[in-house]
C-alpha cells in the first residue's frame, strides 16, 4: 500500500461501515486504486459526577491540579484552569443578564400598568362626555316631542271639523312625528363624532386657502401645538385666564421694509406675516421688501398702529444732543502741521517725537496723513502731519477741518510758496488759530524776516510785525526752538479752553483709510467726542462695523480711546472714505439701516449728476466726447487719501483736446477683476504703493495689460502727462518756399491745361503743396501733377527760371494768376 499512501492523507468515505479500496479513473486510460478509510468522530462522554447542578457543587472551585481520575482525558492543568475560569465568567454573566431581564420586565410591567391606567382614565372621560351628550340629546328629543304633542293637541279641534277636500289631501298633522324623528336623527349624526375620525383631521383634498386659514380643513396639528392646547385647557379648568390680552404696538415703517424686519417690529411670527401677505395675493419671502402701503395693510390686519417715517429718519438714532457744562472735561488739543512740500513739516514733527518718519516715506515726501500723540510737561498733544504736494489739497483741507491749532511751517530759505498760501486759506476757512514755525534757520541762506514780510501779503501778521499770530524760529535738524514752539502751542490751547464729554457715545473723523491684507479695512480715526471702546457698534459714511481692535500711534492695542486720541479701528465691513464721520449706535440693525440708506442716497446722487436731462445736453456731451481724446487709466493705492489725491491730479491733466479719465480707483492690491476691467477698456493699471497678486499678474501677462508701479506721486503725474501728450494731434507748421507767376496757359493732349510760369521768388518743388491765387484770393489748394523744365520732368526749379506746371485734378488756371508754393511739417506737442 506504499504506492497509494506515500505520506498523503487517506480519503474518507462517509457512511461507509468499513475500510476498502476505490478505483479512480483518469484520462488516457490510466487508473489508480485508493485506500478509503472510514473514521468515526470521537465523542467525549462526561463522567457521571460532572453533570451535577450548580447548587450541588461545593462553594470553592477545586484546584486545577485536582484528582486526575475525574479529569477528562487529554486535558492539561492549564487548559482545565482556563475552562474553569471561563465557566465561572459565563455563570456570572448569566446571573447579571438574568437580573437585567428581571429589571426590564418589572419596568415594562410598570409601563403597561401606567398606560392601562391612562387608557382607562381616557375611556372614563370619554364615557362621561358621551353620557352627557346622550343626556342632552334625550332632553332635546323630549322637549321636541312635547312641543310636537302640544301642536297636535292644538290641531285636534280643527281636525274634528274637516274641510270638504280633506279626504283628498289627507290629514297633515300625521306627518309631524316622522319629521321630528328625522330631525332628531340628523342632530345625532352631527353631534356624534365619526368612528375613527375623532382626531379632528381634515377630509378630502387640502386646498391653499384651507392650509392658510387653518382650523377646519387645515393641516394636522403638531405635537407642540397639541401640548399647548392641552395646557390651555388645563389652565381653563383650574380657573386661569384663557386668552391673554393682545398688545397693540406702534410700528414705525419707512418707505420700504423687509418682511422679517416688519414682523420683528410687530413682535409677530414671520410665518404669520408671510401667510397674511399670501392671503392678500403677494407671494413673498421673509427676505424680500415691501412698500409702505403694503406694510400698512399688514400692520392694521394684525391690529397694530402704523407710524410712517421717512428714510432719512433712520439717522435720527445718532446721538446729537448738546452736552451739559458739568459733563465737559478738558481734552488735548489737535495740532495740524501744514505748509509747502520740502519745507520740513515731517522733520519738525520727527524732532518733537524723536522718531524717524521721513525715512519711511518714499522720495522723502509725506503722502499720507500721519496722526501722533506726544506729551509735553504732563500735557498730551495730538499732531496731524499733512502732505505738502499740490495733489494732496483735499487731505490738507481735511486736516484743517478736524484741527484746533494749525502750525504753518515755512522754510526760511524759501519763503512763502503756493502750498503755503493754500494752507493759509484752509486755516482761515476752518476758523482755527495759526502759529507760524519758520524752519531751517540753521542754513546760511535763511532769511526769517523775508518770510514775515511775505506773509503780510496774505493777511498773516506775526507778533514781531505787531500782529497777533505767534511765530517761532526753529530748526528741525538741530532741534533749535522746539521748546518755544511747544510752549506757544500749549499757550494757544489754554486760551481755547478745549473741552469734551468722554462719557457719551463716541464720534470722530476718519483721517485715513486703507485695506490691509491681513487685517482687512482699517480706518485711522481721530475721536472728537465721547470714548470709543472695543465692542462698540458704529456707522461711518456708507460703511458700518463693530470695533474688533483699537491700535494707538505706537502700534499697541488699547481698550478705549477718549477725545482727541488718534487710533486705528479694525472691524469695518468696507473701506470708508477719508473725511467720513464715525458715530457709535446701539444695535447692529440700526447701523446696517443707516449705512444702507447712505449708500442708496450716494448712488442716487451719482446717478443724478451723471444723467443728462435734456436732448441738447446729450448732443453736447456726445459732440464733446467725439472731439476729445481720452486716456483711460485704473488707479489702485494703499490708502484712501492717496487714491483721492491721484484722481484729483489726473483730472487736472489735459486740455480741450485730451483728458485723462479714471475708470476706477480703489484701495488695496491689484486683483484679477481690475485686470479684466483694464482689458475691456484698453487702460493701463497704475499701482501706488501696492502690487498685483499672483492671479492678477498672470492675467495681465495673458491679456497684455500694462501694470505700472509708483511710490512717488511726482513720477506718476509726469508719466501720465507724457502718455496723454501722445494723444495730442501733432502741430502742423507751414513754410513758404516760393512764388511763381503764370505767363501763358497751354492745352496739352493727355495732360490738360499746363501753365507756363516764371518762378519769381524762392524755389518751386514737385513734392510741395501749392495754392492758386487770383487777385490775392485763394481759389484752389492742392498738389502739382507735373513740373517740367523745357521737356524734362524736374524735382525743383530755382527763382528766375521758367517752367511748366499742371495741377492735380484742377484746370481753371488763367494768365496772371500767382502760384504759392509751401511745405508742411508736423511738430510734436506736449501738455504743460
Short mmCIF file of C-alpha atoms in Angstrom, two decimals, residues 515-765:
data_model
loop_
_atom_site.label_atom_id
_atom_site.label_comp_id
_atom_site.label_asym_id
_atom_site.label_seq_id
_atom_site.Cartn_x
_atom_site.Cartn_y
_atom_site.Cartn_z
CA UNK A 515 -7.38 97.96 3.02
CA UNK A 516 -4.81 95.86 4.86
CA UNK A 517 -4.13 92.37 3.52
CA UNK A 518 -4.05 90.69 6.92
CA UNK A 519 -6.35 92.94 8.93
CA UNK A 520 -8.99 93.94 6.39
CA UNK A 521 -10.36 97.50 6.17
CA UNK A 522 -8.54 99.80 8.63
CA UNK A 523 -9.53 103.40 9.41
CA UNK A 524 -7.40 105.96 11.25
CA UNK A 525 -9.95 107.79 13.37
CA UNK A 526 -9.49 110.92 15.46
CA UNK A 527 -12.02 110.67 18.29
CA UNK A 528 -13.61 114.11 18.79
CA UNK A 529 -16.25 113.40 21.40
CA UNK A 530 -17.08 110.56 23.76
CA UNK A 531 -15.00 107.42 24.26
CA UNK A 532 -14.62 104.72 21.62
CA UNK A 533 -14.39 101.26 23.21
CA UNK A 534 -13.72 97.77 21.94
CA UNK A 535 -17.02 96.11 21.00
CA UNK A 536 -18.82 99.35 20.09
CA UNK A 537 -21.10 99.22 17.06
CA UNK A 538 -20.60 102.19 14.76
CA UNK A 539 -21.52 103.60 11.37
CA UNK A 540 -19.04 105.60 9.30
CA UNK A 541 -20.17 107.04 5.98
CA UNK A 542 -21.59 104.23 3.85
CA UNK A 543 -19.92 101.53 5.99
CA UNK A 544 -20.62 100.08 9.42
CA UNK A 545 -18.87 97.72 11.78
CA UNK A 546 -18.07 96.59 15.30
CA UNK A 547 -14.81 97.62 16.93
CA UNK A 548 -12.67 94.50 16.88
CA UNK A 549 -9.45 96.20 17.99
CA UNK A 550 -8.06 99.67 18.67
CA UNK A 551 -4.38 100.41 17.93
CA UNK A 552 -2.69 103.64 19.02
CA UNK A 553 0.04 105.60 17.21
CA UNK A 554 2.76 103.46 18.80
CA UNK A 555 1.29 100.25 17.38
CA UNK A 556 -0.01 98.98 20.71
CA UNK A 557 -3.53 97.67 21.31
CA UNK A 558 -5.72 99.72 23.64
CA UNK A 559 -9.17 99.00 25.02
CA UNK A 560 -10.59 102.53 24.59
CA UNK A 561 -9.80 105.93 23.09
CA UNK A 562 -11.05 109.22 24.52
CA UNK A 563 -11.43 112.67 22.94
CA UNK A 564 -8.53 113.92 20.74
CA UNK A 565 -6.93 110.46 20.63
CA UNK A 566 -5.99 109.07 17.20
CA UNK A 567 -6.44 105.29 16.82
CA UNK A 568 -6.62 102.70 14.08
CA UNK A 569 -10.03 100.97 14.12
CA UNK A 570 -10.40 97.36 12.95
CA UNK A 571 -13.72 95.65 12.30
CA UNK A 572 -15.27 97.54 9.39
CA UNK A 573 -17.25 95.77 6.69
CA UNK A 574 -15.72 98.00 3.98
CA UNK A 575 -13.21 100.79 3.42
CA UNK A 576 -14.74 104.19 4.26
CA UNK A 577 -13.90 107.48 2.60
CA UNK A 578 -11.31 109.69 4.25
CA UNK A 579 -13.19 112.53 5.94
CA UNK A 580 -16.26 110.46 6.86
CA UNK A 581 -17.71 110.88 10.35
CA UNK A 582 -17.81 107.90 12.71
CA UNK A 583 -20.78 107.60 15.07
CA UNK A 584 -21.47 104.89 17.64
CA UNK A 585 -25.02 103.46 17.63
CA UNK A 586 -26.81 100.96 19.87
CA UNK A 587 -27.62 97.98 17.63
CA UNK A 588 -26.30 96.35 14.50
CA UNK A 589 -29.67 96.70 12.77
CA UNK A 590 -29.54 100.48 13.20
CA UNK A 591 -26.00 100.61 11.84
CA UNK A 592 -26.92 98.46 8.82
CA UNK A 593 -30.04 100.53 8.13
CA UNK A 594 -28.15 103.84 8.25
CA UNK A 595 -25.33 102.52 6.06
CA UNK A 596 -27.84 101.13 3.56
CA UNK A 597 -29.70 104.45 3.40
CA UNK A 598 -26.49 106.44 2.91
CA UNK A 599 -25.28 104.08 0.21
CA UNK A 600 -28.55 104.37 -1.69
CA UNK A 601 -28.55 108.16 -1.32
CA UNK A 602 -24.98 108.38 -2.66
CA UNK A 603 -25.88 106.09 -5.56
CA UNK A 604 -28.91 108.23 -6.44
CA UNK A 605 -26.80 111.37 -6.24
CA UNK A 606 -24.15 109.95 -8.57
CA UNK A 607 -26.84 108.82 -10.99
CA UNK A 608 -28.46 112.27 -10.95
CA UNK A 609 -25.13 114.00 -11.61
CA UNK A 610 -24.22 111.64 -14.43
CA UNK A 611 -27.58 111.79 -16.20
CA UNK A 612 -28.19 114.35 -18.96
CA UNK A 613 -31.66 115.78 -18.51
CA UNK A 614 -32.27 117.27 -21.95
CA UNK A 615 -31.65 116.25 -25.55
CA UNK A 616 -29.39 119.28 -26.03
CA UNK A 617 -27.17 118.14 -23.16
CA UNK A 618 -26.99 114.65 -24.62
CA UNK A 619 -25.97 116.02 -28.02
CA UNK A 620 -23.41 118.36 -26.46
CA UNK A 621 -21.90 115.52 -24.44
CA UNK A 622 -21.73 113.29 -27.50
CA UNK A 623 -20.06 116.04 -29.58
CA UNK A 624 -17.61 116.77 -26.77
CA UNK A 625 -16.71 113.09 -26.45
CA UNK A 626 -16.10 112.93 -30.20
CA UNK A 627 -13.75 115.90 -30.24
CA UNK A 628 -11.83 115.00 -27.08
CA UNK A 629 -9.34 112.14 -26.91
CA UNK A 630 -9.35 110.23 -23.64
CA UNK A 631 -6.61 108.33 -21.86
CA UNK A 632 -8.34 105.79 -19.61
CA UNK A 633 -6.43 104.60 -16.52
CA UNK A 634 -7.21 102.44 -13.49
CA UNK A 635 -5.76 103.50 -10.11
CA UNK A 636 -5.15 101.36 -7.03
CA UNK A 637 -3.47 102.93 -3.96
CA UNK A 638 -2.51 101.85 -0.48
CA UNK A 639 -4.74 104.33 1.37
CA UNK A 640 -7.92 106.23 0.57
CA UNK A 641 -6.29 109.66 0.79
CA UNK A 642 -3.62 108.80 -1.78
CA UNK A 643 -6.20 107.38 -4.20
CA UNK A 644 -8.27 110.55 -3.84
CA UNK A 645 -5.21 112.76 -4.40
CA UNK A 646 -4.20 110.81 -7.53
CA UNK A 647 -7.70 111.05 -9.00
CA UNK A 648 -7.73 114.82 -8.41
CA UNK A 649 -4.30 115.17 -10.01
CA UNK A 650 -5.44 113.17 -13.05
CA UNK A 651 -8.48 115.41 -13.50
CA UNK A 652 -6.18 118.41 -13.84
CA UNK A 653 -4.16 116.84 -16.67
CA UNK A 654 -5.34 117.70 -20.17
CA UNK A 655 -6.83 120.46 -22.26
CA UNK A 656 -9.69 120.90 -24.73
CA UNK A 657 -8.29 118.08 -26.91
CA UNK A 658 -7.03 115.47 -24.45
CA UNK A 659 -8.12 114.42 -21.00
CA UNK A 660 -7.36 111.63 -18.55
CA UNK A 661 -10.32 109.55 -17.40
CA UNK A 662 -10.01 107.45 -14.24
CA UNK A 663 -12.16 104.39 -14.85
CA UNK A 664 -11.86 103.09 -11.31
CA UNK A 665 -9.94 103.99 -8.19
CA UNK A 666 -9.71 101.85 -5.10
CA UNK A 667 -7.70 100.79 -2.10
CA UNK A 668 -5.74 97.55 -1.83
CA UNK A 669 -3.79 95.17 -4.03
CA UNK A 670 -4.36 94.93 -7.78
CA UNK A 671 -6.73 92.00 -8.34
CA UNK A 672 -7.83 89.90 -11.30
CA UNK A 673 -11.08 91.87 -11.63
CA UNK A 674 -9.03 95.08 -12.05
CA UNK A 675 -7.12 93.42 -14.90
CA UNK A 676 -10.42 92.38 -16.51
CA UNK A 677 -11.73 95.95 -16.38
CA UNK A 678 -8.47 97.32 -17.74
CA UNK A 679 -8.50 94.85 -20.63
CA UNK A 680 -12.10 95.69 -21.56
CA UNK A 681 -11.33 99.42 -21.73
CA UNK A 682 -7.74 99.22 -23.00
CA UNK A 683 -6.40 101.07 -19.96
CA UNK A 684 -3.14 100.64 -18.05
CA UNK A 685 -3.26 99.82 -14.33
CA UNK A 686 -1.38 102.18 -12.01
CA UNK A 687 -0.41 100.88 -8.59
CA UNK A 688 0.62 103.41 -5.96
CA UNK A 689 2.46 101.69 -3.11
CA UNK A 690 0.58 98.44 -3.92
CA UNK A 691 1.38 95.38 -6.01
CA UNK A 692 -0.59 92.91 -8.09
CA UNK A 693 -1.27 89.47 -6.64
CA UNK A 694 -0.22 86.30 -8.46
CA UNK A 695 -3.53 85.67 -10.35
CA UNK A 696 -3.59 89.33 -11.44
CA UNK A 697 0.00 89.15 -12.72
CA UNK A 698 -0.67 86.02 -14.77
CA UNK A 699 -3.92 87.52 -16.13
CA UNK A 700 -2.08 90.72 -17.11
CA UNK A 701 0.57 88.70 -18.97
CA UNK A 702 -2.07 86.71 -20.83
CA UNK A 703 -4.24 89.69 -21.76
CA UNK A 704 -1.41 92.13 -22.45
CA UNK A 705 -2.44 94.67 -19.78
CA UNK A 706 0.30 97.03 -18.63
CA UNK A 707 0.83 97.45 -14.88
CA UNK A 708 2.91 100.41 -13.68
CA UNK A 709 4.09 100.71 -10.08
CA UNK A 710 4.84 104.03 -8.37
CA UNK A 711 5.81 105.13 -4.89
CA UNK A 712 6.23 108.89 -5.51
CA UNK A 713 3.34 110.93 -6.82
CA UNK A 714 5.66 113.24 -8.82
CA UNK A 715 6.73 110.35 -11.08
CA UNK A 716 3.16 109.13 -11.51
CA UNK A 717 1.86 112.53 -12.61
CA UNK A 718 4.79 113.09 -15.00
CA UNK A 719 4.36 109.69 -16.68
CA UNK A 720 0.62 110.09 -17.14
CA UNK A 721 1.17 113.59 -18.51
CA UNK A 722 3.67 112.24 -21.03
CA UNK A 723 1.27 109.46 -22.06
CA UNK A 724 -1.56 111.95 -22.51
CA UNK A 725 0.71 114.15 -24.63
CA UNK A 726 0.98 111.26 -27.07
CA UNK A 727 -2.75 111.59 -27.78
CA UNK A 728 -2.36 115.21 -28.89
CA UNK A 729 -2.53 115.67 -32.63
CA UNK A 730 0.78 116.92 -33.98
CA UNK A 731 1.02 120.62 -34.73
CA UNK A 732 1.33 121.29 -38.47
CA UNK A 733 3.57 124.20 -39.48
CA UNK A 734 3.68 125.68 -42.99
CA UNK A 735 6.83 127.15 -44.58
CA UNK A 736 6.51 129.24 -47.76
CA UNK A 737 9.29 128.36 -50.16
CA UNK A 738 8.40 130.21 -53.33
CA UNK A 739 6.07 132.07 -55.70
CA UNK A 740 5.51 131.63 -59.46
CA UNK A 741 3.52 133.76 -61.90
CA UNK A 742 1.55 132.27 -64.81
CA UNK A 743 2.70 133.87 -68.07
CA UNK A 744 0.82 131.67 -70.51
CA UNK A 745 -1.70 128.79 -70.49
CA UNK A 746 -1.28 125.86 -72.92
CA UNK A 747 -3.51 122.91 -73.70
CA UNK A 748 -1.61 119.65 -73.96
CA UNK A 749 -3.33 116.46 -75.10
CA UNK A 750 -3.40 113.77 -72.42
CA UNK A 751 -2.40 116.28 -69.72
CA UNK A 752 -4.93 119.07 -69.86
CA UNK A 753 -4.12 122.72 -69.20
CA UNK A 754 -0.50 123.48 -68.42
CA UNK A 755 0.65 126.83 -67.01
CA UNK A 756 3.81 128.36 -68.35
CA UNK A 757 5.23 130.00 -65.23
CA UNK A 758 8.11 132.14 -64.12
CA UNK A 759 9.42 131.46 -60.62
CA UNK A 760 9.59 134.95 -59.15
CA UNK A 761 10.70 134.10 -55.60
CA UNK A 762 12.25 131.15 -53.79
CA UNK A 763 12.03 127.75 -55.39
CA UNK A 764 9.30 125.55 -56.88
CA UNK A 765 9.33 121.88 -55.80
#
